[in-house]
């Protein structure tokens, strides 16, 4: 079933993290397999600075060695500014590498190299923050303290697994390393996944899972790289992607939603006072007290800062 | 009687409603409904339930005899499988309004989502605005009245019943045809529109009916049957 939310504010908000968490809590009944958020506009990075969030598996000594390997790789592409463990336990860590003297094109190469290492997975690389894990939104919030985060926009996902594995890598959002800071959350199934994936792989898109949602982010990234606007990319997605779906895309300045042409997955949008919100259900929009609208089958919307 | 829904699970709310109906309560106000699902599910009795806000999915599902007023919007499948009673949504409604209803009346003051009246067997659904994709999908009886426009594939696989529409029809579904209304239709429309506080003008109304009336197991023929 899954639940999806999106929120965009024209001004940076101190309470953006707590808003998106509250919206997601209200959709918890739609699944308990995982929860994730991509949050934008809260990192205050310089132009040549980026954040790479990785999961490092192994016991403490093994992880220390992997951090050394990672540091040497990062230093070949740019320069490590800081390293911070967000989560650390006996079997893995979630570790942030703040990297300077780098641009997105080079970051992309770095992320793909790091992704190929054994016992290391890139959770996000860019100027936004990704928080995702198995379990409930309360658990994810208690681990990552998303409620305390500031920002301009965010998308979130409550997972009821129907496709692929139930672990941190298969929780949404998914991102592309080919287009800067693009992420997706999705409710539904993409039934022409394999045909779409083959076409995208032939064009150089790199898949990290067999989850059908990942296909969407590469599809949209591909269209944006070809010069389409987000509206045009979403319009094409409704035409080209089969199956029941509603998905939300975030980029550094936008959030957008598209719904399948038969209208088989729910989606509502709401706006007012420079705030734009999207949700699977009205229950998540209630606290915002905005004017709501049901999205029609085949419809799509984009909200910009 | 008032029930503050803000801190209650839906199961508790519905248990309280049923208990109140059993004790002869005739009017119940649901405060802070928070777009919760299944409000008033399966309630049977002569009672008015006012929802002071939005309701979530399956509002009033399987009710019998209840009068339910939803002050704002309602989610998917409003009034699903109800057998008798009245549901009024003062705002918008999601997909599947009146899915599979056997009787009663549902009024949506603004627009409704896709598949309004899907597999409905009898009863009446009135939509004050537009009704989306596949309105009357597999419709087996009863009447739908739409004061706005109908989006694509209206009346898809309809076998009995009628969809009255005042606005435009994007396209018709399989086994659906668009015809002029007759005098009886006009009279009925005037009466029902007036009764539910809509302008009782029947100009521009047309109706969608089945091309072929296939056999339906055990169904009672509706007016169009």
Short mmCIF file of C-alpha atoms in Angstrom, two decimals:
data_model
loop_
_atom_site.label_atom_id
_atom_site.label_comp_id
_atom_site.label_asym_id
_atom_site.label_seq_id
_atom_site.Cartn_x
_atom_site.Cartn_y
_atom_site.Cartn_z
CA UNK A 1 0.00 0.00 0.00
CA UNK A 2 2.64 2.57 1.13
CA UNK A 3 2.12 6.19 2.06
CA UNK A 4 3.87 9.15 0.45
CA UNK A 5 4.18 12.79 1.52
CA UNK A 6 5.86 15.92 0.23
CA UNK A 7 6.16 19.42 1.63
CA UNK A 8 7.70 22.55 0.13
CA UNK A 9 8.01 25.95 1.75
CA UNK A 10 9.02 29.07 -0.15
CA UNK A 11 10.97 30.12 2.96
CA UNK A 12 13.31 28.01 5.04
CA UNK A 13 11.44 26.63 8.05
CA UNK A 14 12.83 25.72 11.45
CA UNK A 15 10.04 23.17 11.83
CA UNK A 16 10.24 21.46 8.43
CA UNK A 17 11.55 18.22 9.93
CA UNK A 18 8.82 18.06 12.54
CA UNK A 19 6.14 18.82 9.92
CA UNK A 20 7.20 15.97 7.64
CA UNK A 21 7.49 13.56 10.58
CA UNK A 22 3.99 14.45 11.80
CA UNK A 23 2.59 13.94 8.29
CA UNK A 24 4.28 10.54 8.09
CA UNK A 25 3.10 9.44 11.53
CA UNK A 26 -0.43 10.03 10.32
CA UNK A 27 0.18 7.57 7.45
CA UNK A 28 1.78 4.85 9.58
CA UNK A 29 -1.25 2.60 9.02
CA UNK A 30 -0.23 2.31 5.35
CA UNK A 31 2.80 0.15 6.15
CA UNK A 32 5.41 -0.80 8.74
CA UNK A 33 8.24 -2.21 6.61
CA UNK A 34 10.30 0.95 6.41
CA UNK A 35 10.30 4.72 6.50
CA UNK A 36 12.46 7.34 4.84
CA UNK A 37 12.84 11.05 4.25
CA UNK A 38 14.87 13.18 1.84
CA UNK A 39 15.26 16.65 3.34
CA UNK A 40 16.52 19.68 1.42
CA UNK A 41 17.79 23.12 2.29
CA UNK A 42 19.08 22.45 5.79
CA UNK A 43 22.77 21.71 5.29
CA UNK A 44 24.31 25.15 4.66
CA UNK A 45 27.07 23.78 2.43
CA UNK A 46 29.40 25.93 0.35
CA UNK A 47 29.27 25.56 -3.44
CA UNK A 48 32.19 23.13 -3.46
CA UNK A 49 30.97 21.11 -0.45
CA UNK A 50 28.82 17.97 -0.50
CA UNK A 51 27.63 15.34 1.95
CA UNK A 52 28.04 11.62 1.31
CA UNK A 53 26.17 9.39 3.76
CA UNK A 54 27.29 5.77 3.78
CA UNK A 55 26.50 2.62 5.65
CA UNK A 56 29.65 0.75 6.69
CA UNK A 57 29.21 -2.84 7.76
CA UNK A 58 31.45 -4.88 10.06
CA UNK A 59 32.78 -4.75 13.59
CA UNK A 60 34.58 -1.67 14.90
CA UNK A 61 38.09 -2.60 13.76
CA UNK A 62 36.87 -3.57 10.27
CA UNK A 63 34.95 -0.33 10.02
CA UNK A 64 37.99 1.73 11.02
CA UNK A 65 39.91 0.17 8.13
CA UNK A 66 37.04 0.87 5.73
CA UNK A 67 36.90 4.51 6.86
CA UNK A 68 40.62 4.78 6.04
CA UNK A 69 39.97 3.28 2.59
CA UNK A 70 37.04 5.62 2.05
CA UNK A 71 39.09 8.64 3.16
CA UNK A 72 41.84 7.82 0.69
CA UNK A 73 39.27 7.42 -2.12
CA UNK A 74 37.54 10.70 -1.24
CA UNK A 75 40.87 12.52 -1.12
CA UNK A 76 41.56 11.43 -4.71
CA UNK A 77 38.40 13.24 -5.88
CA UNK A 78 38.27 16.12 -3.39
CA UNK A 79 39.09 16.57 0.26
CA UNK A 80 37.50 15.16 3.42
CA UNK A 81 36.37 18.08 5.59
CA UNK A 82 34.85 16.04 8.40
CA UNK A 83 33.67 12.53 9.27
CA UNK A 84 30.81 11.92 11.67
CA UNK A 85 29.04 8.77 12.79
CA UNK A 86 25.28 9.30 12.97
CA UNK A 87 24.65 5.76 14.16
CA UNK A 88 27.20 3.32 15.46
CA UNK A 89 26.69 -0.16 16.86
CA UNK A 90 28.42 -3.53 16.94
CA UNK A 91 27.60 -4.42 13.34
CA UNK A 92 27.39 -1.24 11.27
CA UNK A 93 27.66 2.52 11.27
CA UNK A 94 25.88 5.27 9.35
CA UNK A 95 28.66 7.70 8.62
CA UNK A 96 28.67 11.17 7.08
CA UNK A 97 31.62 12.31 4.97
CA UNK A 98 31.56 16.06 4.46
CA UNK A 99 33.61 16.61 1.32
CA UNK A 100 35.06 19.88 0.01
CA UNK A 101 36.86 20.97 -3.15
CA UNK A 102 34.57 18.89 -5.34
CA UNK A 103 31.70 19.37 -7.82
CA UNK A 104 28.69 17.20 -8.59
CA UNK A 105 30.19 15.61 -11.71
CA UNK A 106 33.15 14.38 -9.70
CA UNK A 107 30.97 13.48 -6.71
CA UNK A 108 29.00 11.21 -9.04
CA UNK A 109 32.18 9.30 -9.97
CA UNK A 110 33.16 9.13 -6.31
CA UNK A 111 29.75 7.77 -5.28
CA UNK A 112 29.85 5.09 -7.95
CA UNK A 113 33.34 4.01 -6.89
CA UNK A 114 32.38 3.89 -3.21
CA UNK A 115 29.20 1.98 -4.09
CA UNK A 116 31.34 -0.75 -5.66
CA UNK A 117 33.20 -1.42 -2.38
CA UNK A 118 32.29 -4.47 -0.36
CA UNK A 119 30.50 -3.77 2.97
CA UNK A 120 29.89 -0.13 2.06
CA UNK A 121 26.66 1.32 0.64
CA UNK A 122 26.07 4.93 -0.35
CA UNK A 123 22.78 6.10 1.16
CA UNK A 124 22.98 9.59 -0.32
CA UNK A 125 25.41 11.94 -2.01
CA UNK A 126 24.61 15.57 -2.60
CA UNK A 127 23.48 18.71 -0.85
CA UNK A 128 20.49 17.13 0.88
CA UNK A 129 20.04 14.60 3.69
CA UNK A 130 18.61 11.10 3.37
CA UNK A 131 17.24 9.27 6.40
CA UNK A 132 15.86 5.81 5.81
CA UNK A 133 15.59 2.50 7.58
CA UNK A 134 13.35 -0.48 8.22
CA UNK A 135 10.59 -0.10 10.81
CA UNK A 136 8.26 2.71 11.75
CA UNK A 137 8.61 6.46 11.36
CA UNK A 138 8.92 6.79 15.15
CA UNK A 139 11.95 4.49 15.01
CA UNK A 140 13.57 6.40 12.13
CA UNK A 141 12.95 9.71 13.90
CA UNK A 142 14.41 8.39 17.15
CA UNK A 143 17.53 7.20 15.31
CA UNK A 144 18.11 10.24 13.07
CA UNK A 145 16.31 13.08 14.93
CA UNK A 146 14.63 14.30 11.75
CA UNK A 147 12.11 16.29 13.82
CA UNK A 148 14.89 18.70 14.81
CA UNK A 149 15.93 19.43 11.22
CA UNK A 150 15.37 22.69 9.37
CA UNK A 151 14.92 23.03 5.63
CA UNK A 152 12.86 24.16 2.67
CA UNK A 153 11.35 20.93 1.36
CA UNK A 154 11.17 17.22 1.96
CA UNK A 155 9.59 14.03 0.72
CA UNK A 156 8.76 11.04 2.88
CA UNK A 157 7.72 7.43 2.54
CA UNK A 158 5.97 4.85 4.72
CA UNK A 159 6.70 1.43 3.27
CA UNK A 160 4.46 -1.58 2.86
CA UNK A 161 6.77 -3.87 0.95
CA UNK A 162 5.39 -5.49 -2.19
CA UNK A 163 8.55 -5.48 -4.31
CA UNK A 164 12.13 -6.49 -3.47
CA UNK A 165 13.80 -6.83 -0.06
CA UNK A 166 12.95 -5.33 3.29
CA UNK A 167 16.13 -3.57 4.39
CA UNK A 168 17.66 -0.12 4.55
CA UNK A 169 18.70 -0.04 0.88
CA UNK A 170 15.23 -0.93 -0.34
CA UNK A 171 13.50 1.67 1.82
CA UNK A 172 12.55 4.83 -0.06
CA UNK A 173 13.56 7.49 -1.06
CA UNK A 174 15.78 6.44 -3.95
CA UNK A 175 18.21 8.74 -5.69
CA UNK A 176 20.11 8.95 -8.97
CA UNK A 177 23.82 9.71 -9.01
CA UNK A 178 23.56 11.11 -12.53
CA UNK A 179 21.36 14.13 -11.77
CA UNK A 180 22.09 16.31 -8.72
CA UNK A 181 19.95 15.78 -5.64
CA UNK A 182 16.99 14.06 -7.24
CA UNK A 183 15.00 11.64 -5.06
CA UNK A 184 11.73 9.77 -5.32
CA UNK A 185 9.12 8.14 -3.07
CA UNK A 186 6.45 5.92 -4.57
CA UNK A 187 3.24 4.07 -3.79
CA UNK A 188 2.39 1.34 -6.29
CA UNK A 189 4.01 -0.97 -8.82
CA UNK A 190 5.76 -0.27 -12.10
CA UNK A 191 4.74 -3.23 -14.25
CA UNK A 192 7.01 -2.45 -17.21
CA UNK A 193 10.02 -2.26 -14.87
CA UNK A 194 12.37 -4.58 -16.79
CA UNK A 195 11.82 -2.98 -20.20
CA UNK A 196 12.24 0.50 -18.70
CA UNK A 197 15.33 -0.56 -16.74
CA UNK A 198 17.00 -2.08 -19.82
CA UNK A 199 16.53 1.16 -21.78
CA UNK A 200 17.88 3.27 -18.91
CA UNK A 201 20.87 1.01 -18.27
CA UNK A 202 21.72 1.22 -21.95
CA UNK A 203 21.89 5.00 -21.46
CA UNK A 204 24.30 4.68 -18.51
CA UNK A 205 21.97 4.75 -15.50
CA UNK A 206 23.26 2.75 -12.56
CA UNK A 207 20.77 0.66 -10.56
CA UNK A 208 21.67 -0.28 -6.98
CA UNK A 209 18.60 -2.48 -6.28
CA UNK A 210 15.85 -4.47 -7.99
CA UNK A 211 13.19 -2.20 -6.52
CA UNK A 212 10.77 -0.82 -9.13
CA UNK A 213 10.76 2.61 -7.46
CA UNK A 214 14.44 3.06 -8.27
CA UNK A 215 13.47 2.83 -11.93
CA UNK A 216 11.34 5.98 -11.56
CA UNK A 217 14.14 8.17 -10.25
CA UNK A 218 16.42 7.11 -13.12
CA UNK A 219 13.61 7.64 -15.63
CA UNK A 220 12.98 11.19 -14.40
CA UNK A 221 16.72 11.95 -14.10
CA UNK A 222 17.13 10.77 -17.69
CA UNK A 223 14.41 13.13 -18.92
CA UNK A 224 15.87 16.07 -16.97
CA UNK A 225 19.33 15.32 -18.38
CA UNK A 226 17.74 15.37 -21.86
CA UNK A 227 16.56 18.93 -21.17
CA UNK A 228 12.93 18.29 -20.22
CA UNK A 229 11.32 20.39 -17.48
CA UNK A 230 10.05 18.47 -14.44
CA UNK A 231 6.48 18.98 -15.71
CA UNK A 232 7.40 17.47 -19.09
CA UNK A 233 9.24 14.61 -17.40
CA UNK A 234 6.19 13.81 -15.25
CA UNK A 235 3.85 14.06 -18.23
CA UNK A 236 6.02 11.53 -20.07
CA UNK A 237 6.21 9.28 -17.01
CA UNK A 238 2.41 9.02 -16.89
CA UNK A 239 2.49 7.94 -20.55
CA UNK A 240 5.51 5.62 -20.45
CA UNK A 241 5.26 3.90 -17.06
CA UNK A 242 2.68 1.13 -16.64
CA UNK A 243 0.92 -0.05 -13.52
CA UNK A 244 -0.74 1.60 -10.55
CA UNK A 245 1.35 4.39 -9.07
CA UNK A 246 1.57 7.74 -7.38
CA UNK A 247 5.07 9.07 -6.86
CA UNK A 248 6.69 12.26 -5.58
CA UNK A 249 9.95 13.57 -6.99
CA UNK A 250 12.17 16.13 -5.25
CA UNK A 251 14.93 18.20 -6.83
CA UNK A 252 16.93 21.02 -5.22
CA UNK A 253 14.19 23.57 -6.00
CA UNK A 254 11.02 21.57 -6.65
CA UNK A 255 8.72 18.79 -5.63
CA UNK A 256 6.41 17.13 -8.16
CA UNK A 257 3.79 14.41 -8.13
CA UNK A 258 2.39 12.14 -10.83
CA UNK A 259 -0.49 9.66 -10.69
CA UNK A 260 -1.12 6.74 -13.05
CA UNK A 261 -3.62 7.13 -15.87
CA UNK A 262 -6.18 4.80 -14.28
CA UNK A 263 -5.98 6.61 -10.94
CA UNK A 264 -5.35 3.44 -8.97
CA UNK A 265 -3.27 5.00 -6.20
CA UNK A 266 -4.45 7.91 -4.07
CA UNK A 267 -2.90 11.37 -3.99
CA UNK A 268 -3.98 14.74 -2.65
CA UNK A 269 -2.34 18.11 -2.95
CA UNK A 270 -2.76 21.19 -0.76
CA UNK A 271 -1.47 24.74 -0.78
CA UNK A 272 -1.65 28.09 0.95
CA UNK A 273 0.59 30.82 2.42
CA UNK A 274 3.68 29.77 0.47
CA UNK A 275 3.38 26.17 1.62
CA UNK A 276 2.69 23.23 -0.72
CA UNK A 277 1.94 19.73 0.48
CA UNK A 278 1.25 16.34 -1.06
CA UNK A 279 -0.01 13.18 0.58
CA UNK A 280 -1.63 9.83 -0.07
CA UNK A 281 -4.41 10.79 2.31
CA UNK A 282 -6.04 13.88 3.75
CA UNK A 283 -5.28 12.67 7.27
CA UNK A 284 -1.64 13.73 6.78
CA UNK A 285 -2.65 17.20 5.54
CA UNK A 286 -5.07 17.97 8.38
CA UNK A 287 -2.58 19.73 10.71
CA UNK A 288 -1.51 22.12 7.93
CA UNK A 289 -5.03 23.47 7.47
CA UNK A 290 -4.56 24.17 3.75
CA UNK A 291 -6.94 24.06 0.79
CA UNK A 292 -6.93 20.44 -0.45
CA UNK A 293 -7.54 18.86 -3.84
CA UNK A 294 -7.68 15.26 -5.09
CA UNK A 295 -5.35 14.52 -7.96
CA UNK A 296 -7.19 13.12 -10.99
CA UNK A 297 -6.06 9.98 -12.86
CA UNK A 298 -3.08 10.77 -15.08
CA UNK A 299 -2.59 14.16 -13.46
CA UNK A 300 0.71 15.64 -12.33
CA UNK A 301 1.81 18.79 -10.46
CA UNK A 302 5.04 20.63 -9.76
CA UNK A 303 5.64 23.08 -6.90
CA UNK A 304 8.66 25.38 -7.01
CA UNK A 305 10.44 27.51 -4.46
CA UNK B 1 -24.00 13.52 22.34
CA UNK B 2 -20.44 14.54 21.44
CA UNK B 3 -17.44 12.31 20.83
CA UNK B 4 -14.00 13.92 20.65
CA UNK B 5 -12.16 11.72 18.14
CA UNK B 6 -8.74 13.31 18.53
CA UNK B 7 -7.31 10.80 21.01
CA UNK B 8 -9.48 7.80 20.13
CA UNK B 9 -8.86 4.83 17.86
CA UNK B 10 -11.52 4.34 15.17
CA UNK B 11 -12.59 1.08 16.78
CA UNK B 12 -13.31 2.94 20.03
CA UNK B 13 -15.22 5.70 18.22
CA UNK B 14 -17.42 3.22 16.37
CA UNK B 15 -18.01 1.21 19.54
CA UNK B 16 -19.16 4.41 21.30
CA UNK B 17 -21.46 5.30 18.41
CA UNK B 18 -23.06 1.86 18.40
CA UNK B 19 -23.51 1.91 22.16
CA UNK B 20 -25.15 5.36 21.95
CA UNK B 21 -27.50 4.22 19.18
CA UNK B 22 -28.44 1.21 21.27
CA UNK B 23 -29.30 3.60 24.12
CA UNK B 24 -31.61 5.62 21.86
CA UNK B 25 -29.31 8.54 21.02
CA UNK B 26 -30.66 10.38 17.97
CA UNK B 27 -27.84 12.82 17.23
CA UNK B 28 -24.11 12.32 17.61
CA UNK B 29 -21.41 14.91 16.88
CA UNK B 30 -17.95 13.62 15.98
CA UNK B 31 -15.49 16.36 16.95
CA UNK B 32 -11.91 16.51 15.63
CA UNK B 33 -12.41 13.60 13.22
CA UNK B 34 -8.95 14.21 11.68
CA UNK B 35 -9.82 12.47 8.38
CA UNK B 36 -9.81 9.10 10.18
CA UNK B 37 -10.89 6.04 8.23
CA UNK B 38 -14.03 3.88 8.76
CA UNK B 39 -15.95 6.50 10.75
CA UNK B 40 -19.42 5.16 11.53
CA UNK B 41 -18.70 1.83 9.81
CA UNK B 42 -21.53 -0.68 10.09
CA UNK B 43 -23.80 1.52 12.22
CA UNK B 44 -27.47 0.53 12.01
CA UNK B 45 -30.24 2.74 13.33
CA UNK B 46 -32.24 5.91 13.09
CA UNK B 47 -29.51 8.36 14.10
CA UNK B 48 -27.88 11.51 12.70
CA UNK B 49 -24.08 11.54 12.83
CA UNK B 50 -22.39 14.86 12.16
CA UNK B 51 -18.69 14.70 11.33
CA UNK B 52 -17.23 18.10 12.24
CA UNK B 53 -14.37 18.04 9.74
CA UNK B 54 -13.06 15.60 7.14
CA UNK B 55 -13.55 11.84 7.14
CA UNK B 56 -11.04 9.34 5.73
CA UNK B 57 -11.62 6.18 3.71
CA UNK B 58 -14.83 4.12 3.95
CA UNK B 59 -16.86 6.79 5.79
CA UNK B 60 -20.28 5.30 6.53
CA UNK B 61 -19.43 1.93 4.99
CA UNK B 62 -22.25 -0.62 5.42
CA UNK B 63 -24.55 1.76 7.30
CA UNK B 64 -28.28 1.12 7.39
CA UNK B 65 -30.72 3.92 8.19
CA UNK B 66 -28.10 6.38 9.40
CA UNK B 67 -28.06 10.03 8.36
CA UNK B 68 -24.41 11.09 8.16
CA UNK B 69 -23.30 14.67 7.50
CA UNK B 70 -19.60 15.24 6.78
CA UNK B 71 -18.75 18.92 7.16
CA UNK B 72 -15.60 18.88 4.98
CA UNK B 73 -14.15 16.21 2.65
CA UNK B 74 -14.30 12.45 2.63
CA UNK B 75 -11.69 9.96 1.40
CA UNK B 76 -12.02 6.94 -0.88
CA UNK B 77 -15.12 4.67 -0.85
CA UNK B 78 -17.60 6.94 0.96
CA UNK B 79 -20.75 4.95 1.82
CA UNK B 80 -19.32 1.72 0.44
CA UNK B 81 -21.97 -1.05 0.47
CA UNK B 82 -24.53 0.98 2.43
CA UNK B 83 -28.04 -0.44 2.29
CA UNK B 84 -30.20 2.45 3.48
CA UNK B 85 -29.67 5.96 4.82
CA UNK B 86 -28.19 9.27 3.76
CA UNK B 87 -24.63 10.58 3.53
CA UNK B 88 -23.86 14.19 2.69
CA UNK B 89 -20.30 15.38 2.03
CA UNK B 90 -20.15 19.17 2.12
CA UNK B 91 -16.74 19.31 0.43
CA UNK B 92 -15.01 16.97 -2.01
CA UNK B 93 -14.95 13.19 -2.04
CA UNK B 94 -12.24 10.80 -3.18
CA UNK B 95 -12.53 7.80 -5.47
CA UNK B 96 -15.25 5.17 -5.33
CA UNK B 97 -18.11 7.20 -3.81
CA UNK B 98 -21.02 4.81 -3.22
CA UNK B 99 -19.09 1.72 -4.30
CA UNK B 100 -21.50 -1.23 -4.33
CA UNK B 101 -24.39 0.50 -2.54
CA UNK B 102 -27.66 -1.38 -2.28
CA UNK B 103 -29.78 1.64 -1.37
CA UNK B 104 -29.91 5.07 0.25
CA UNK B 105 -28.65 8.42 -0.99
CA UNK B 106 -25.19 9.98 -1.10
CA UNK B 107 -24.77 13.69 -1.86
CA UNK B 108 -21.36 15.24 -2.55
CA UNK B 109 -21.62 19.04 -2.74
CA UNK B 110 -18.34 19.54 -4.63
CA UNK B 111 -16.45 17.15 -6.92
CA UNK B 112 -15.86 13.41 -6.63
CA UNK B 113 -12.92 11.23 -7.65
CA UNK B 114 -12.75 8.32 -10.07
CA UNK B 115 -15.12 5.32 -10.27
CA UNK B 116 -18.11 6.97 -8.54
CA UNK B 117 -20.91 4.41 -8.11
CA UNK B 118 -18.73 1.46 -9.10
CA UNK B 119 -20.82 -1.76 -9.03
CA UNK B 120 -23.69 0.05 -7.29
CA UNK B 121 -26.88 -2.01 -7.24
CA UNK B 122 -29.44 0.58 -6.26
CA UNK B 123 -29.82 3.92 -4.48
CA UNK B 124 -28.92 7.44 -5.61
CA UNK B 125 -25.66 9.36 -5.77
CA UNK B 126 -25.63 13.11 -6.47
CA UNK B 127 -22.37 14.91 -7.28
CA UNK B 128 -22.56 18.72 -7.21
CA UNK B 129 -19.38 19.20 -9.26
CA UNK B 130 -17.41 16.96 -11.60
CA UNK B 131 -17.11 13.22 -11.31
CA UNK B 132 -13.86 11.67 -12.47
CA UNK B 133 -12.75 8.76 -14.65
CA UNK B 134 -15.02 5.68 -15.08
CA UNK B 135 -18.06 7.00 -13.21
CA UNK B 136 -20.60 4.16 -12.98
CA UNK B 137 -18.03 1.41 -13.63
CA UNK B 138 -19.86 -1.98 -13.80
CA UNK B 139 -23.00 -0.19 -12.56
CA UNK B 140 -25.81 -2.68 -11.91
CA UNK B 141 -28.65 -0.37 -10.88
CA UNK B 142 -29.67 2.88 -9.23
CA UNK B 143 -29.01 6.42 -10.39
CA UNK B 144 -26.08 8.82 -10.42
CA UNK B 145 -26.67 12.54 -10.98
CA UNK B 146 -23.68 14.71 -11.89
CA UNK B 147 -24.17 18.47 -12.08
CA UNK B 148 -20.69 19.09 -13.49
CA UNK B 149 -18.67 17.18 -16.08
CA UNK B 150 -17.86 13.50 -16.43
CA UNK B 151 -14.30 12.52 -17.22
CA UNK B 152 -13.29 9.66 -19.52
CA UNK B 153 -14.90 6.24 -19.94
CA UNK B 154 -18.13 7.21 -18.20
CA UNK B 155 -20.44 4.25 -17.64
CA UNK B 156 -17.73 1.68 -18.40
CA UNK B 157 -19.43 -1.77 -18.62
CA UNK B 158 -22.70 -0.43 -17.17
CA UNK B 159 -25.42 -3.09 -17.27
CA UNK B 160 -28.32 -1.39 -15.46
CA UNK B 161 -29.16 1.98 -13.95
CA UNK B 162 -28.59 5.48 -15.31
CA UNK B 163 -26.09 8.32 -15.01
CA UNK B 164 -27.65 11.77 -15.43
CA UNK B 165 -25.14 14.44 -16.42
CA UNK B 166 -25.54 18.18 -16.89
CA UNK B 167 -22.04 19.02 -18.14
CA UNK B 168 -19.69 17.54 -20.70
CA UNK B 169 -18.84 13.89 -21.09
CA UNK B 170 -15.18 13.33 -22.02
CA UNK B 171 -15.82 9.85 -23.41
CA UNK B 172 -18.09 6.86 -22.89
CA UNK B 173 -17.04 3.43 -21.67
CA UNK B 174 -17.95 0.08 -23.20
CA UNK B 175 -21.70 -0.73 -23.28
CA UNK B 176 -22.60 2.91 -22.49
CA UNK B 177 -24.66 5.27 -24.63
CA UNK B 178 -25.68 8.88 -24.14
CA UNK B 179 -29.39 9.65 -24.71
CA UNK B 180 -31.82 12.49 -24.15
CA UNK B 181 -33.84 12.48 -20.92
CA UNK B 182 -37.61 11.96 -21.08
CA UNK B 183 -40.47 13.57 -19.13
CA UNK B 184 -40.30 11.05 -16.32
CA UNK B 185 -36.59 11.68 -15.96
CA UNK B 186 -37.21 15.43 -15.85
CA UNK B 187 -39.80 15.09 -13.11
CA UNK B 188 -37.61 12.83 -11.04
CA UNK B 189 -34.59 15.10 -11.49
CA UNK B 190 -36.51 18.23 -10.47
CA UNK B 191 -37.82 16.49 -7.40
CA UNK B 192 -34.49 15.05 -6.26
CA UNK B 193 -32.49 18.22 -6.96
CA UNK B 194 -34.99 20.33 -5.04
CA UNK B 195 -35.06 17.87 -2.17
CA UNK B 196 -31.28 18.15 -1.81
CA UNK B 197 -31.07 21.94 -2.21
CA UNK B 198 -29.59 22.05 -5.70
CA UNK B 199 -31.05 24.35 -8.40
CA UNK B 200 -33.94 22.29 -9.82
CA UNK B 201 -33.27 23.06 -13.48
CA UNK B 202 -33.13 20.07 -15.78
CA UNK B 203 -32.06 21.84 -18.98
CA UNK B 204 -28.91 20.39 -20.56
CA UNK B 205 -29.26 17.12 -18.65
CA UNK B 206 -28.65 13.93 -20.62
CA UNK B 207 -28.32 10.40 -19.39
CA UNK B 208 -25.99 7.49 -19.88
CA UNK B 209 -27.61 4.07 -20.04
CA UNK B 210 -26.45 0.60 -21.08
CA UNK B 211 -26.51 -0.38 -24.73
CA UNK B 212 -27.33 -3.98 -23.81
CA UNK B 213 -28.91 -5.17 -20.58
CA UNK B 214 -27.14 -8.39 -19.80
CA UNK B 215 -28.53 -10.85 -17.29
CA UNK B 216 -27.49 -10.12 -13.72
CA UNK B 217 -27.89 -12.88 -11.15
CA UNK B 218 -30.52 -12.17 -8.54
CA UNK B 219 -30.76 -8.44 -9.18
CA UNK B 220 -33.96 -6.52 -8.77
CA UNK B 221 -34.54 -4.55 -11.96
CA UNK B 222 -34.07 -0.82 -11.47
CA UNK B 223 -36.11 1.78 -13.32
CA UNK B 224 -33.88 1.37 -16.35
CA UNK B 225 -33.63 -2.41 -16.03
#
